[in-house]
Short mmCIF file of N, CA, C and O in Angstrom, two decimals:
data_model
loop_
_atom_site.label_atom_id
_atom_site.label_comp_id
_atom_site.label_asym_id
_atom_site.label_seq_id
_atom_site.Cartn_x
_atom_site.Cartn_y
_atom_site.Cartn_z
N MET A 598 1.04 -13.18 -3.36
CA MET A 598 0.77 -12.92 -4.76
C MET A 598 0.84 -11.41 -5.00
O MET A 598 0.28 -10.63 -4.25
N TYR A 599 1.54 -11.03 -6.03
CA TYR A 599 1.69 -9.62 -6.37
C TYR A 599 0.53 -9.15 -7.24
O TYR A 599 0.02 -9.91 -8.07
N PRO A 600 0.13 -7.90 -7.11
CA PRO A 600 -0.92 -7.38 -7.98
C PRO A 600 -0.41 -7.22 -9.41
O PRO A 600 0.80 -7.18 -9.64
N GLU A 601 -1.34 -7.14 -10.33
CA GLU A 601 -0.99 -6.87 -11.72
C GLU A 601 -0.43 -5.46 -11.85
O GLU A 601 -0.74 -4.58 -11.04
N ARG A 602 0.37 -5.23 -12.87
CA ARG A 602 0.91 -3.91 -13.16
C ARG A 602 -0.12 -3.13 -13.98
O ARG A 602 -0.83 -3.71 -14.80
N VAL A 603 -0.21 -1.84 -13.75
CA VAL A 603 -1.13 -1.00 -14.51
C VAL A 603 -0.72 -0.97 -15.97
O VAL A 603 0.39 -1.35 -16.34
N SER A 604 -1.61 -0.46 -16.81
CA SER A 604 -1.30 -0.33 -18.24
C SER A 604 -0.18 0.69 -18.45
O SER A 604 0.11 1.50 -17.57
N ARG A 605 0.40 0.66 -19.63
CA ARG A 605 1.47 1.61 -19.96
C ARG A 605 0.97 3.05 -19.84
O ARG A 605 1.66 3.93 -19.32
N GLU A 606 -0.25 3.30 -20.34
CA GLU A 606 -0.82 4.66 -20.28
C GLU A 606 -1.04 5.09 -18.83
O GLU A 606 -0.75 6.23 -18.47
N ALA A 607 -1.53 4.18 -18.00
CA ALA A 607 -1.75 4.50 -16.58
C ALA A 607 -0.42 4.76 -15.88
O ALA A 607 -0.31 5.66 -15.04
N GLU A 608 0.60 4.00 -16.23
CA GLU A 608 1.92 4.20 -15.61
C GLU A 608 2.52 5.55 -16.05
O GLU A 608 3.14 6.25 -15.24
N GLU A 609 2.31 5.92 -17.30
CA GLU A 609 2.78 7.22 -17.76
C GLU A 609 2.09 8.35 -17.00
O GLU A 609 2.72 9.35 -16.67
N GLU A 610 0.81 8.18 -16.69
CA GLU A 610 0.08 9.18 -15.90
C GLU A 610 0.64 9.24 -14.47
O GLU A 610 0.80 10.32 -13.91
N LEU A 611 0.98 8.10 -13.88
CA LEU A 611 1.59 8.09 -12.55
C LEU A 611 2.92 8.85 -12.57
O LEU A 611 3.21 9.65 -11.68
N ALA A 612 3.73 8.61 -13.60
CA ALA A 612 5.02 9.29 -13.72
C ALA A 612 4.83 10.79 -13.89
O ALA A 612 5.57 11.59 -13.29
N ARG A 613 3.83 11.21 -14.68
CA ARG A 613 3.56 12.65 -14.84
C ARG A 613 3.10 13.28 -13.53
O ARG A 613 3.54 14.37 -13.16
N ARG A 614 2.24 12.58 -12.79
CA ARG A 614 1.77 13.09 -11.50
C ARG A 614 2.92 13.20 -10.51
O ARG A 614 3.06 14.20 -9.80
N ALA A 615 3.79 12.20 -10.48
CA ALA A 615 4.96 12.24 -9.58
C ALA A 615 5.86 13.42 -9.93
O ALA A 615 6.36 14.12 -9.04
N ALA A 616 6.07 13.67 -11.21
CA ALA A 616 6.90 14.80 -11.64
C ALA A 616 6.27 16.13 -11.25
O ALA A 616 6.97 17.07 -10.84
N ALA A 617 4.95 16.24 -11.34
CA ALA A 617 4.26 17.48 -10.97
C ALA A 617 4.35 17.72 -9.46
O ALA A 617 4.55 18.85 -9.00
N VAL A 618 4.22 16.65 -8.67
CA VAL A 618 4.36 16.78 -7.22
C VAL A 618 5.79 17.20 -6.88
O VAL A 618 6.02 18.10 -6.06
N GLU A 619 6.77 16.57 -7.53
CA GLU A 619 8.17 16.95 -7.32
C GLU A 619 8.37 18.43 -7.62
O GLU A 619 9.03 19.14 -6.86
N SER A 620 7.82 18.89 -8.71
CA SER A 620 7.96 20.29 -9.09
C SER A 620 7.41 21.23 -8.02
O SER A 620 8.04 22.23 -7.66
N ASP A 621 6.24 20.91 -7.47
CA ASP A 621 5.66 21.75 -6.42
C ASP A 621 6.53 21.77 -5.16
O ASP A 621 6.73 22.81 -4.55
N LEU A 622 7.05 20.61 -4.77
CA LEU A 622 7.88 20.55 -3.56
C LEU A 622 9.23 21.25 -3.76
O LEU A 622 9.72 21.92 -2.86
N ARG A 623 9.81 21.11 -4.93
CA ARG A 623 11.06 21.83 -5.22
C ARG A 623 10.83 23.34 -5.25
O ARG A 623 11.67 24.12 -4.83
N PHE A 624 9.68 23.75 -5.78
CA PHE A 624 9.33 25.17 -5.87
C PHE A 624 9.38 25.85 -4.50
O PHE A 624 9.83 26.98 -4.39
N VAL A 625 8.94 25.13 -3.45
CA VAL A 625 8.96 25.72 -2.11
C VAL A 625 10.26 25.42 -1.37
O VAL A 625 10.41 25.76 -0.20
N GLY A 626 11.22 24.79 -2.05
CA GLY A 626 12.56 24.61 -1.47
C GLY A 626 12.79 23.35 -0.68
O GLY A 626 13.77 23.25 0.04
N LEU A 627 11.90 22.37 -0.80
CA LEU A 627 12.09 21.14 -0.04
C LEU A 627 13.05 20.20 -0.76
O LEU A 627 13.07 20.14 -1.99
N PRO A 628 13.85 19.45 0.01
CA PRO A 628 14.74 18.47 -0.62
C PRO A 628 13.92 17.27 -1.06
O PRO A 628 13.18 16.67 -0.28
N VAL A 629 14.01 16.93 -2.34
CA VAL A 629 13.23 15.80 -2.87
C VAL A 629 14.11 14.90 -3.73
O VAL A 629 15.11 15.34 -4.29
N LEU A 630 13.72 13.65 -3.80
CA LEU A 630 14.38 12.68 -4.65
C LEU A 630 13.29 11.97 -5.44
O LEU A 630 12.41 11.34 -4.86
N GLN A 631 13.33 12.10 -6.75
CA GLN A 631 12.37 11.43 -7.63
C GLN A 631 12.87 10.01 -7.84
O GLN A 631 13.86 9.79 -8.53
N ARG A 632 12.21 9.05 -7.21
CA ARG A 632 12.63 7.65 -7.30
C ARG A 632 11.95 6.89 -8.42
O ARG A 632 12.36 5.80 -8.76
N GLY A 633 10.87 7.42 -8.98
CA GLY A 633 10.19 6.73 -10.08
C GLY A 633 9.44 5.50 -9.62
O GLY A 633 8.78 5.50 -8.59
N ASP A 634 9.58 4.43 -10.37
CA ASP A 634 8.87 3.18 -10.15
C ASP A 634 9.37 2.49 -8.89
O ASP A 634 10.53 2.09 -8.80
N SER A 635 8.50 2.29 -7.91
CA SER A 635 8.92 1.66 -6.65
C SER A 635 9.27 0.19 -6.85
O SER A 635 10.02 -0.37 -6.05
N TRP A 636 8.77 -0.44 -7.88
CA TRP A 636 9.12 -1.84 -8.14
C TRP A 636 10.55 -1.96 -8.61
O TRP A 636 11.15 -3.03 -8.51
N ALA A 637 11.13 -0.88 -9.12
CA ALA A 637 12.50 -0.92 -9.64
C ALA A 637 13.54 -0.65 -8.56
O ALA A 637 14.73 -0.74 -8.80
N GLY A 638 13.10 -0.28 -7.35
CA GLY A 638 14.05 0.06 -6.30
C GLY A 638 14.60 1.45 -6.54
O GLY A 638 13.99 2.25 -7.23
N GLY A 639 15.73 1.77 -5.95
CA GLY A 639 16.32 3.08 -6.18
C GLY A 639 17.24 3.49 -5.06
O GLY A 639 17.29 2.86 -4.01
N ASP A 640 17.95 4.56 -5.30
CA ASP A 640 18.90 5.11 -4.33
C ASP A 640 18.18 5.60 -3.09
O ASP A 640 17.12 6.20 -3.18
N ARG A 641 18.77 5.36 -1.94
CA ARG A 641 18.20 5.85 -0.69
C ARG A 641 19.33 6.48 0.12
O ARG A 641 19.90 5.86 0.99
N GLY A 642 19.64 7.72 -0.19
CA GLY A 642 20.75 8.43 0.44
C GLY A 642 20.35 9.21 1.67
O GLY A 642 19.79 8.67 2.61
N SER A 643 20.60 10.51 1.68
CA SER A 643 20.40 11.33 2.86
C SER A 643 18.94 11.71 3.07
O SER A 643 18.07 11.39 2.27
N ALA A 644 18.70 12.44 4.16
CA ALA A 644 17.34 12.84 4.53
C ALA A 644 16.72 13.69 3.42
O ALA A 644 17.31 14.67 2.98
N THR A 645 15.55 13.29 2.99
CA THR A 645 14.86 13.99 1.92
C THR A 645 13.43 13.46 1.82
O THR A 645 13.08 12.49 2.48
N PHE A 646 12.64 14.09 0.99
CA PHE A 646 11.34 13.53 0.64
C PHE A 646 11.52 12.66 -0.58
O PHE A 646 12.08 13.09 -1.59
N ASP A 647 11.05 11.42 -0.50
CA ASP A 647 11.05 10.52 -1.64
C ASP A 647 9.72 10.64 -2.34
O ASP A 647 8.66 10.62 -1.70
N ILE A 648 9.74 10.77 -3.65
CA ILE A 648 8.54 10.76 -4.47
C ILE A 648 8.66 9.56 -5.39
O ILE A 648 9.66 9.40 -6.08
N PHE A 649 7.66 8.71 -5.35
CA PHE A 649 7.71 7.50 -6.15
C PHE A 649 6.30 7.08 -6.54
O PHE A 649 5.32 7.59 -5.99
N TYR A 650 6.22 6.18 -7.50
CA TYR A 650 4.91 5.61 -7.82
C TYR A 650 4.99 4.09 -7.74
O TYR A 650 6.03 3.48 -7.99
N ASP A 651 3.88 3.50 -7.34
CA ASP A 651 3.73 2.06 -7.28
C ASP A 651 2.81 1.69 -8.43
O ASP A 651 1.66 2.12 -8.45
N PRO A 652 3.29 0.91 -9.42
CA PRO A 652 2.48 0.60 -10.58
C PRO A 652 1.48 -0.54 -10.37
O PRO A 652 0.96 -1.09 -11.34
N SER A 653 1.20 -0.90 -9.12
CA SER A 653 0.24 -1.97 -8.86
C SER A 653 -1.15 -1.58 -9.34
O SER A 653 -1.58 -0.45 -9.15
N ASP A 654 -1.83 -2.54 -9.92
CA ASP A 654 -3.18 -2.31 -10.44
C ASP A 654 -4.22 -2.66 -9.37
O ASP A 654 -5.13 -3.45 -9.59
N ASP A 655 -4.04 -2.10 -8.18
CA ASP A 655 -5.01 -2.23 -7.10
C ASP A 655 -4.87 -1.01 -6.20
O ASP A 655 -4.17 -0.05 -6.54
N GLU A 656 -5.51 -1.01 -5.06
CA GLU A 656 -5.52 0.17 -4.19
C GLU A 656 -4.13 0.54 -3.66
O GLU A 656 -3.89 1.67 -3.28
N SER A 657 -3.19 -0.40 -3.65
CA SER A 657 -1.84 -0.08 -3.16
C SER A 657 -1.04 0.72 -4.18
O SER A 657 0.00 1.28 -3.85
N GLY A 658 -1.50 0.80 -5.43
CA GLY A 658 -0.80 1.55 -6.46
C GLY A 658 -1.07 3.04 -6.36
O GLY A 658 -2.01 3.47 -5.71
N GLY A 659 -0.21 3.82 -7.01
CA GLY A 659 -0.39 5.26 -7.04
C GLY A 659 0.91 6.01 -6.86
O GLY A 659 1.99 5.42 -6.87
N VAL A 660 0.79 7.31 -6.66
CA VAL A 660 1.94 8.19 -6.44
C VAL A 660 2.02 8.48 -4.94
O VAL A 660 1.01 8.76 -4.30
N PHE A 661 3.23 8.44 -4.40
CA PHE A 661 3.44 8.59 -2.96
C PHE A 661 4.59 9.57 -2.67
O PHE A 661 5.52 9.69 -3.45
N VAL A 662 4.50 10.20 -1.50
CA VAL A 662 5.57 11.04 -0.97
C VAL A 662 5.83 10.56 0.45
O VAL A 662 4.88 10.37 1.23
N SER A 663 7.09 10.35 0.79
CA SER A 663 7.42 9.94 2.15
C SER A 663 8.73 10.60 2.59
O SER A 663 9.57 10.93 1.75
N TRP A 664 8.87 10.81 3.88
CA TRP A 664 10.10 11.36 4.45
C TRP A 664 11.07 10.22 4.68
O TRP A 664 10.70 9.16 5.18
N ARG A 665 12.32 10.45 4.33
CA ARG A 665 13.37 9.48 4.57
C ARG A 665 14.34 10.06 5.59
O ARG A 665 14.89 11.14 5.39
N SER A 666 14.54 9.34 6.67
CA SER A 666 15.45 9.79 7.73
C SER A 666 16.90 9.83 7.25
O SER A 666 17.26 9.16 6.27
N SER A 667 17.70 10.57 7.97
CA SER A 667 19.12 10.69 7.63
C SER A 667 19.86 9.37 7.82
O SER A 667 19.46 8.51 8.61
N LYS A 668 20.98 9.23 7.12
CA LYS A 668 21.84 8.05 7.28
C LYS A 668 22.36 7.98 8.72
O LYS A 668 22.50 6.89 9.26
N GLU A 669 22.60 9.14 9.32
CA GLU A 669 23.15 9.17 10.68
C GLU A 669 22.17 8.52 11.68
O GLU A 669 22.59 7.75 12.55
N ILE A 670 20.91 8.85 11.56
CA ILE A 670 19.92 8.24 12.46
C ILE A 670 19.86 6.74 12.23
O ILE A 670 19.86 5.95 13.18
N LYS A 671 19.82 6.32 10.97
CA LYS A 671 19.74 4.89 10.66
C LYS A 671 20.96 4.14 11.19
O LYS A 671 20.85 3.06 11.75
N GLU A 672 22.14 4.73 10.99
CA GLU A 672 23.37 4.09 11.46
C GLU A 672 23.42 3.99 12.98
O GLU A 672 23.86 2.99 13.53
N LEU A 673 22.95 5.02 13.66
CA LEU A 673 22.94 5.00 15.12
C LEU A 673 22.01 3.91 15.64
O LEU A 673 22.33 3.21 16.60
N ILE A 674 20.88 3.72 15.00
CA ILE A 674 19.95 2.68 15.41
C ILE A 674 20.59 1.30 15.26
O ILE A 674 20.47 0.45 16.15
N VAL A 675 21.31 1.09 14.18
CA VAL A 675 21.95 -0.20 13.93
C VAL A 675 23.16 -0.42 14.83
O VAL A 675 23.35 -1.51 15.38
N ASN A 676 23.97 0.61 15.02
CA ASN A 676 25.26 0.45 15.69
C ASN A 676 25.26 0.67 17.19
O ASN A 676 26.20 0.25 17.86
N SER A 677 24.26 1.32 17.73
CA SER A 677 24.27 1.62 19.16
C SER A 677 22.85 1.53 19.73
O SER A 677 22.13 2.52 19.78
N PRO A 678 22.47 0.35 20.18
CA PRO A 678 21.11 0.18 20.71
C PRO A 678 20.77 1.17 21.84
O PRO A 678 19.65 1.67 21.89
N GLN A 679 21.73 1.47 22.70
CA GLN A 679 21.46 2.40 23.81
C GLN A 679 21.14 3.80 23.28
O GLN A 679 20.16 4.42 23.69
N LEU A 680 22.00 4.31 22.39
CA LEU A 680 21.75 5.63 21.82
C LEU A 680 20.53 5.63 20.90
O LEU A 680 19.86 6.65 20.74
N ALA A 681 20.24 4.49 20.31
CA ALA A 681 19.04 4.40 19.48
C ALA A 681 17.81 4.68 20.32
O ALA A 681 16.94 5.46 19.94
N VAL A 682 17.74 4.06 21.50
CA VAL A 682 16.59 4.24 22.39
C VAL A 682 16.55 5.65 22.96
O VAL A 682 15.50 6.27 23.05
N GLU A 683 17.72 6.17 23.33
CA GLU A 683 17.79 7.49 23.97
C GLU A 683 17.63 8.64 22.99
O GLU A 683 17.09 9.68 23.34
N ARG A 684 18.14 8.48 21.77
CA ARG A 684 18.21 9.64 20.87
C ARG A 684 17.63 9.39 19.47
O ARG A 684 16.77 10.13 19.02
N ALA A 685 18.12 8.39 18.77
CA ALA A 685 17.77 8.21 17.35
C ALA A 685 16.29 7.92 17.13
O ALA A 685 15.66 8.54 16.27
N ILE A 686 15.72 7.00 17.89
CA ILE A 686 14.32 6.65 17.68
C ILE A 686 13.39 7.80 18.06
O ILE A 686 12.51 8.16 17.27
N PRO A 687 13.58 8.44 19.24
CA PRO A 687 12.69 9.56 19.55
C PRO A 687 12.80 10.72 18.55
O PRO A 687 11.78 11.26 18.11
N LEU A 688 14.03 11.09 18.17
CA LEU A 688 14.20 12.18 17.22
C LEU A 688 13.73 11.79 15.82
O LEU A 688 13.09 12.57 15.13
N GLY A 689 14.04 10.58 15.40
CA GLY A 689 13.61 10.11 14.09
C GLY A 689 12.10 10.03 13.99
O GLY A 689 11.51 10.42 12.97
N SER A 690 11.44 9.57 15.04
CA SER A 690 9.97 9.44 15.03
C SER A 690 9.29 10.80 14.97
O SER A 690 8.36 10.99 14.18
N ILE A 691 9.73 11.74 15.78
CA ILE A 691 9.09 13.06 15.78
C ILE A 691 9.37 13.80 14.48
O ILE A 691 8.52 14.54 13.97
N THR A 692 10.56 13.58 13.91
CA THR A 692 10.88 14.21 12.63
C THR A 692 10.00 13.64 11.52
O THR A 692 9.46 14.38 10.70
N LEU A 693 9.83 12.33 11.49
CA LEU A 693 8.96 11.70 10.50
C LEU A 693 7.54 12.26 10.61
O LEU A 693 6.93 12.64 9.61
N GLU A 694 7.03 12.35 11.83
CA GLU A 694 5.68 12.88 12.04
C GLU A 694 5.58 14.34 11.58
O GLU A 694 4.66 14.72 10.85
N ALA A 695 6.54 15.16 11.98
CA ALA A 695 6.51 16.58 11.63
C ALA A 695 6.66 16.81 10.13
O ALA A 695 5.93 17.62 9.53
N MET A 696 7.57 16.09 9.50
CA MET A 696 7.80 16.27 8.06
C MET A 696 6.61 15.76 7.25
O MET A 696 6.24 16.36 6.23
N THR A 697 6.01 14.66 7.68
CA THR A 697 4.84 14.13 6.99
C THR A 697 3.67 15.10 7.11
O THR A 697 2.97 15.38 6.12
N ASP A 698 3.45 15.63 8.32
CA ASP A 698 2.38 16.62 8.51
C ASP A 698 2.63 17.86 7.64
O ASP A 698 1.71 18.38 7.00
N ALA A 699 3.87 18.33 7.63
CA ALA A 699 4.19 19.55 6.88
C ALA A 699 4.01 19.35 5.38
O ALA A 699 3.39 20.19 4.71
N VAL A 700 4.51 18.25 4.84
CA VAL A 700 4.39 18.05 3.39
C VAL A 700 2.94 17.83 2.99
O VAL A 700 2.51 18.25 1.93
N GLU A 701 2.16 17.23 3.87
CA GLU A 701 0.73 17.07 3.57
C GLU A 701 0.06 18.44 3.45
O GLU A 701 -0.68 18.69 2.49
N ARG A 702 0.34 19.34 4.37
CA ARG A 702 -0.26 20.69 4.31
C ARG A 702 0.21 21.44 3.07
O ARG A 702 -0.57 22.14 2.42
N ILE A 703 1.48 21.30 2.72
CA ILE A 703 2.01 21.97 1.53
C ILE A 703 1.33 21.44 0.26
O ILE A 703 0.92 22.22 -0.60
N LEU A 704 1.20 20.13 0.16
CA LEU A 704 0.58 19.54 -1.02
C LEU A 704 -0.89 19.94 -1.16
O LEU A 704 -1.35 20.25 -2.26
N VAL A 705 -1.61 19.95 -0.05
CA VAL A 705 -3.01 20.37 -0.09
C VAL A 705 -3.11 21.82 -0.53
O VAL A 705 -3.92 22.18 -1.39
N ARG A 706 -2.25 22.68 0.00
CA ARG A 706 -2.26 24.09 -0.39
C ARG A 706 -1.89 24.25 -1.87
O ARG A 706 -2.37 25.16 -2.54
N ALA A 707 -1.06 23.34 -2.40
CA ALA A 707 -0.68 23.39 -3.81
C ALA A 707 -1.77 22.80 -4.72
O ALA A 707 -1.60 22.78 -5.94
N GLY A 708 -2.86 22.34 -4.12
CA GLY A 708 -3.99 21.87 -4.91
C GLY A 708 -4.08 20.37 -5.13
O GLY A 708 -4.84 19.91 -5.97
N TRP A 709 -3.34 19.59 -4.35
CA TRP A 709 -3.38 18.14 -4.49
C TRP A 709 -4.38 17.53 -3.52
O TRP A 709 -4.53 18.00 -2.40
N VAL A 710 -5.02 16.44 -3.94
CA VAL A 710 -5.86 15.63 -3.06
C VAL A 710 -4.96 14.53 -2.53
O VAL A 710 -4.35 13.78 -3.31
N VAL A 711 -4.85 14.44 -1.20
CA VAL A 711 -3.94 13.48 -0.58
C VAL A 711 -4.70 12.54 0.34
O VAL A 711 -5.81 12.83 0.76
N ASP A 712 -4.06 11.42 0.66
CA ASP A 712 -4.65 10.40 1.51
C ASP A 712 -3.56 9.83 2.39
O ASP A 712 -2.50 9.43 1.89
N ARG A 713 -3.81 9.81 3.70
CA ARG A 713 -2.82 9.24 4.63
C ARG A 713 -3.28 7.90 5.18
O ARG A 713 -2.78 7.44 6.19
N THR A 714 -4.20 7.26 4.50
CA THR A 714 -4.65 5.95 4.93
C THR A 714 -3.46 4.99 4.91
O THR A 714 -2.66 5.00 3.99
N LEU A 715 -3.39 4.15 5.92
CA LEU A 715 -2.31 3.16 5.96
C LEU A 715 -2.53 2.15 4.84
O LEU A 715 -3.51 1.41 4.84
N ILE A 716 -1.61 2.13 3.89
CA ILE A 716 -1.76 1.27 2.72
C ILE A 716 -0.55 0.37 2.59
O ILE A 716 0.47 0.77 2.03
N GLY A 717 -0.62 -0.82 3.14
CA GLY A 717 0.44 -1.82 2.96
C GLY A 717 1.83 -1.29 3.22
O GLY A 717 2.09 -0.65 4.23
N VAL A 718 2.73 -1.55 2.28
CA VAL A 718 4.14 -1.19 2.44
C VAL A 718 4.36 0.32 2.40
O VAL A 718 5.44 0.79 2.73
N HIS A 719 3.36 1.09 2.03
CA HIS A 719 3.50 2.54 1.95
C HIS A 719 2.87 3.24 3.15
O HIS A 719 2.47 4.39 3.07
N GLU A 720 2.80 2.56 4.29
CA GLU A 720 2.01 3.07 5.41
C GLU A 720 2.48 4.39 6.00
O GLU A 720 1.68 5.11 6.58
N SER A 721 3.74 4.75 5.85
CA SER A 721 4.17 6.05 6.39
C SER A 721 4.20 7.12 5.30
O SER A 721 4.66 8.23 5.54
N ALA A 722 3.69 6.80 4.13
CA ALA A 722 3.71 7.74 3.00
C ALA A 722 2.36 8.43 2.85
O ALA A 722 1.35 7.99 3.39
N ILE A 723 2.37 9.50 2.10
CA ILE A 723 1.15 10.20 1.72
C ILE A 723 0.86 9.83 0.27
O ILE A 723 1.73 9.94 -0.59
N LYS A 724 -0.36 9.39 0.02
CA LYS A 724 -0.76 9.03 -1.34
C LYS A 724 -1.33 10.26 -2.02
O LYS A 724 -2.14 10.98 -1.45
N ILE A 725 -0.88 10.51 -3.24
CA ILE A 725 -1.36 11.64 -4.03
C ILE A 725 -2.45 11.12 -4.95
O ILE A 725 -2.19 10.36 -5.88
N ARG A 726 -3.69 11.53 -4.68
CA ARG A 726 -4.83 11.04 -5.47
C ARG A 726 -4.97 11.79 -6.79
O ARG A 726 -5.53 11.27 -7.74
N GLY A 727 -4.49 12.99 -6.86
CA GLY A 727 -4.61 13.81 -8.06
C GLY A 727 -4.80 15.26 -7.69
O GLY A 727 -4.75 15.62 -6.51
N LYS A 728 -5.01 16.09 -8.67
CA LYS A 728 -5.25 17.51 -8.43
C LYS A 728 -6.70 17.70 -7.97
O LYS A 728 -7.60 17.03 -8.46
N ALA A 729 -6.88 18.62 -7.05
CA ALA A 729 -8.22 18.95 -6.58
C ALA A 729 -8.96 19.69 -7.70
O ALA A 729 -8.34 20.44 -8.45
N PRO A 730 -10.27 19.46 -7.81
CA PRO A 730 -11.03 20.21 -8.82
C PRO A 730 -10.94 21.71 -8.52
O PRO A 730 -10.97 22.12 -7.36
N THR A 731 -10.79 22.48 -9.56
CA THR A 731 -10.70 23.94 -9.38
C THR A 731 -12.10 24.54 -9.38
O THR A 731 -12.97 24.10 -10.13
N GLU A 732 -12.28 25.52 -8.51
CA GLU A 732 -13.58 26.20 -8.44
C GLU A 732 -13.64 27.26 -9.53
O GLU A 732 -12.66 27.92 -9.83
N ARG A 733 -14.80 27.44 -10.09
CA ARG A 733 -14.97 28.44 -11.14
C ARG A 733 -15.95 29.48 -10.69
O ARG A 733 -16.77 29.38 -9.95
#
């Protein structure tokens, strides 16, 4: 059973938050792809950070950032099991870990509250909870 979709106003807030996260990551020069609504699917091309929102009206919903491996790594895994074990999986795994750690630190420094809790289909993504309260 699928969760209910958030209200139109809540979805507009998710889209605004995703756009603000995209802006911060582009500002520091990271490759990003704004995918929008995760329920709508979207292009999945070369290695980049995907920014998307899940409009589910439960804990699995929200704005997310995840690293997407290169087409070359994905193709090697599919086409050459031997090279996948020797090269693609080890390099792809360490790259995913390093890029996820790096983008988390960047987002926190940019003032975002993030969560790396394993959440369903978004388990390798970072959830953006919102902007951190500013100190006065």
